[in-house]
Amino acid sequence: MKYMHMNLVNTYAQLGATFSSNVVPQPLEQPRLVHRNQSLAEQLGYASFSDEDFVQFCNGKNLPKNSQSIAMVYAGHQFGSWVPRLGDGRAILVGEATKSDDTLYDLQIKGAGLTPYSRNGDGRAVLRSTIREYLCSEALHNLGIPTTRSLCMIDSETLVYREKTETGAAMIRVAESHVRFGTFEYFSYTKQYDALQALVDYVIQRHFPEWKNEENRVELLFTEAVKRTAELIAQWQSVGWCHGVMNTDNMSILGLTIDYGPFGFLDGFDAQHICNHSDWQGRYAFSRQPDIGYWNCTALAQALLPILPGGQESAQAILKTYPKFFAEKYSILLRAKFGFATADESDSTLIDQIFQQMQEEKTDYTIFFRSLCDDSVENLFVDREKFRRWYRIYQRRLNQEGRAEQDIRAGMLASNPKYILRNHLLQIAIDKAEVGEYSEIETLFTIMQKPFDEQPDYESYAELPPGWAGELEISCSS
Ligand code: AMP
Ligand code: MG
């Protein structure tokens, strides 16, 4: 059992009992390997592990000797309401892996059983939601979007009860950090200001050691979190991805995409799209994500205030940078999607116009951008005359830059993915996995490794979603 000898450290556990609780994972019955992410395993130095190693490790049975397994405590604002204590209710951090570059990577088993923070939950994760997180975090990673990653996943015979009876699954999530906005909120609202400062110092020591002696290091960390959050959400918007549950406990201090639930990529463009069937009011609708990111940064500011040397004034000044960071990143990403190398003041009108037609006609977001460099793009539209009027102005705008056609095209193909992990593709893989057939998971995993490349064998995976895709309802239950 090679995994027993893996080199783990436990720096978060060493912060003490205020920050986490010791827990023992509860293994699932008759675990089976669903997938192992060999390229991530290679990066972490686990390439030679056997499948059985991954099964045992993912099942939390016989953990490596130097593992100290813990559940992290946090709080958060869920759908705008304050929840004083949350914490890892079904995720267990088994330690931090060291890679050659000195970066520590948290290894966390998700679905490993009860913890002191399970509240009314059972500590389990069902197969369908585990497949969704496992594949989508890798899909976003390959789109160049900061995210937690997936190392391996297992299915089991353990029964888990949701709307129906399902089977329990587990995955190993890998991330540079699992510290959330809600982790800071927990210590702030319980008035444990020494612990709050210790958490800030921990994050700085681990991720930004160059700031560790700076007097204004809380400000520096907050500024970085605001910037990363704004830029992360700009990236989500540019690929048409909706998180679905942007509660502050699901916001990473490092600006990683974390806690995949009822997420979804847009099919037909709809700015008001709500991917979470339980989000009645559309708090986390697609077009609201940038504003919610700001709201969440405000909640983080509030939490950090007791230890922020500059106080309110400084918090406000830093918060003000959010719209600027968002707009800068978003406009760079959008310009690349349209093939513009430079900025022109007419761009926002031009872009608004086409988004408006796409909204009216529910034009497929991903296919539109991928087709924009082909002559066939007008076929996507119902009102072709209207589209042609727009397209002539767009062509003029492109020509104004005087770049070679093939350069423009190459840039656009590298900025507009052909393959995205649409909900219906996931659903097909889930339906198969629920009857014990995991091959479609491997297929999607393979395709999503190279989302910008032409993959002639998988042409059908880039096509318009079938009619039933619109009927899919993804709830919070997971
Ligand atoms: P989420 O919105 O999925 O990020 O979860 C919100 C909170 O509920 C987190 O603290 C989770 O750990 C907890 N939770 C979600 N599902 C379960 C479960 N099945 N058992 C225990 N805790 C859970
Ligand atoms: Mg969560």
CSV table of N, CA and C and ligand atoms in Angstrom, one decimal, residues 74 78 86-90 117-119 121-124 162 245 247 249-250 259 478, ligand 1:
chain,number,residue,atom,x,y,z
A,74,TYR,N,-16.4,26.8,10.1
A,74,TYR,CA,-16.6,28.1,9.5
A,74,TYR,C,-18.1,28.5,9.7
A,78,GLN,N,-25.8,32.5,4.0
A,78,GLN,CA,-26.4,31.6,3.0
A,78,GLN,C,-27.6,32.3,2.5
A,86,LEU,N,-21.2,26.7,10.5
A,86,LEU,CA,-21.4,25.7,9.5
A,86,LEU,C,-20.2,24.7,9.7
A,87,GLY,N,-19.2,24.7,8.8
A,87,GLY,CA,-18.1,23.8,8.9
A,87,GLY,C,-18.2,22.7,8.0
A,88,ASP,N,-17.1,21.9,7.9
A,88,ASP,CA,-17.1,20.8,7.0
A,88,ASP,C,-18.1,19.7,7.5
A,89,GLY,N,-19.2,19.6,6.9
A,89,GLY,CA,-20.2,18.6,7.4
A,89,GLY,C,-20.0,17.2,6.8
A,90,ARG,N,-19.3,17.2,5.8
A,90,ARG,CA,-19.1,15.9,5.1
A,90,ARG,C,-17.7,15.8,4.4
A,117,TYR,N,-19.9,19.1,12.5
A,117,TYR,CA,-20.6,20.2,11.7
A,117,TYR,C,-21.6,19.6,10.8
A,118,SER,N,-22.0,18.4,10.9
A,118,SER,CA,-22.9,17.8,10.0
A,118,SER,C,-24.3,18.3,10.1
A,119,ARG,N,-24.7,18.9,11.2
A,119,ARG,CA,-26.0,19.4,11.5
A,119,ARG,C,-27.0,18.3,11.2
A,121,GLY,N,-27.4,16.8,8.4
A,121,GLY,CA,-26.9,16.0,7.3
A,121,GLY,C,-26.4,14.6,7.7
A,122,ASP,N,-26.1,13.8,6.7
A,122,ASP,CA,-25.6,12.4,7.0
A,122,ASP,C,-24.1,12.2,6.7
A,123,GLY,N,-23.5,13.3,6.4
A,123,GLY,CA,-22.0,13.3,6.1
A,123,GLY,C,-21.7,12.6,4.8
A,124,ARG,N,-22.7,12.3,4.0
A,124,ARG,CA,-22.4,11.6,2.7
A,124,ARG,C,-22.6,12.5,1.5
A,162,ARG,N,-31.9,10.7,-0.3
A,162,ARG,CA,-32.2,12.1,-0.7
A,162,ARG,C,-33.7,12.1,-1.1
A,245,VAL,N,-24.6,28.6,-6.0
A,245,VAL,CA,-24.8,28.8,-4.5
A,245,VAL,C,-23.6,29.7,-4.0
A,247,ASN,N,-22.9,31.4,-1.6
A,247,ASN,CA,-22.9,31.8,-0.2
A,247,ASN,C,-21.4,32.1,0.2
A,249,ASP,N,-19.8,31.0,2.6
A,249,ASP,CA,-19.0,29.8,2.9
A,249,ASP,C,-18.5,29.0,1.7
A,250,ASN,N,-19.0,29.5,0.5
A,250,ASN,CA,-18.5,28.8,-0.7
A,250,ASN,C,-17.6,29.7,-1.5
A,259,ASP,N,-16.8,24.2,-4.0
A,259,ASP,CA,-18.1,23.7,-3.6
A,259,ASP,C,-19.1,23.7,-4.8
A,478,SER,N,-27.5,17.1,-2.5
A,478,SER,CA,-26.3,16.5,-3.1
A,478,SER,C,-25.7,15.5,-2.1
B,1,AMP,P1,-23.0,23.5,0.5
B,1,AMP,O1,-24.0,24.5,0.2
B,1,AMP,O2,-23.2,22.2,-0.2
B,1,AMP,O3,-21.6,24.0,0.4
B,1,AMP,O4,-23.2,23.0,2.0
B,1,AMP,C1,-23.5,23.9,3.1
B,1,AMP,C2,-23.2,23.3,4.4
B,1,AMP,O5,-23.9,22.1,4.6
B,1,AMP,C3,-21.7,22.9,4.6
B,1,AMP,O6,-21.3,23.2,5.9
B,1,AMP,C4,-21.7,21.4,4.3
B,1,AMP,O7,-20.7,20.7,4.9
B,1,AMP,C5,-23.0,21.0,4.9
B,1,AMP,N1,-23.6,19.8,4.2
B,1,AMP,C6,-24.1,19.7,3.0
B,1,AMP,N2,-24.5,18.4,2.8
B,1,AMP,C7,-24.3,17.7,3.9
B,1,AMP,C8,-24.5,16.3,4.2
B,1,AMP,N3,-25.0,15.5,3.4
B,1,AMP,N4,-24.1,16.0,5.5
B,1,AMP,C9,-23.6,16.9,6.3
B,1,AMP,N5,-23.3,18.1,6.0
B,1,AMP,C10,-23.7,18.6,4.8
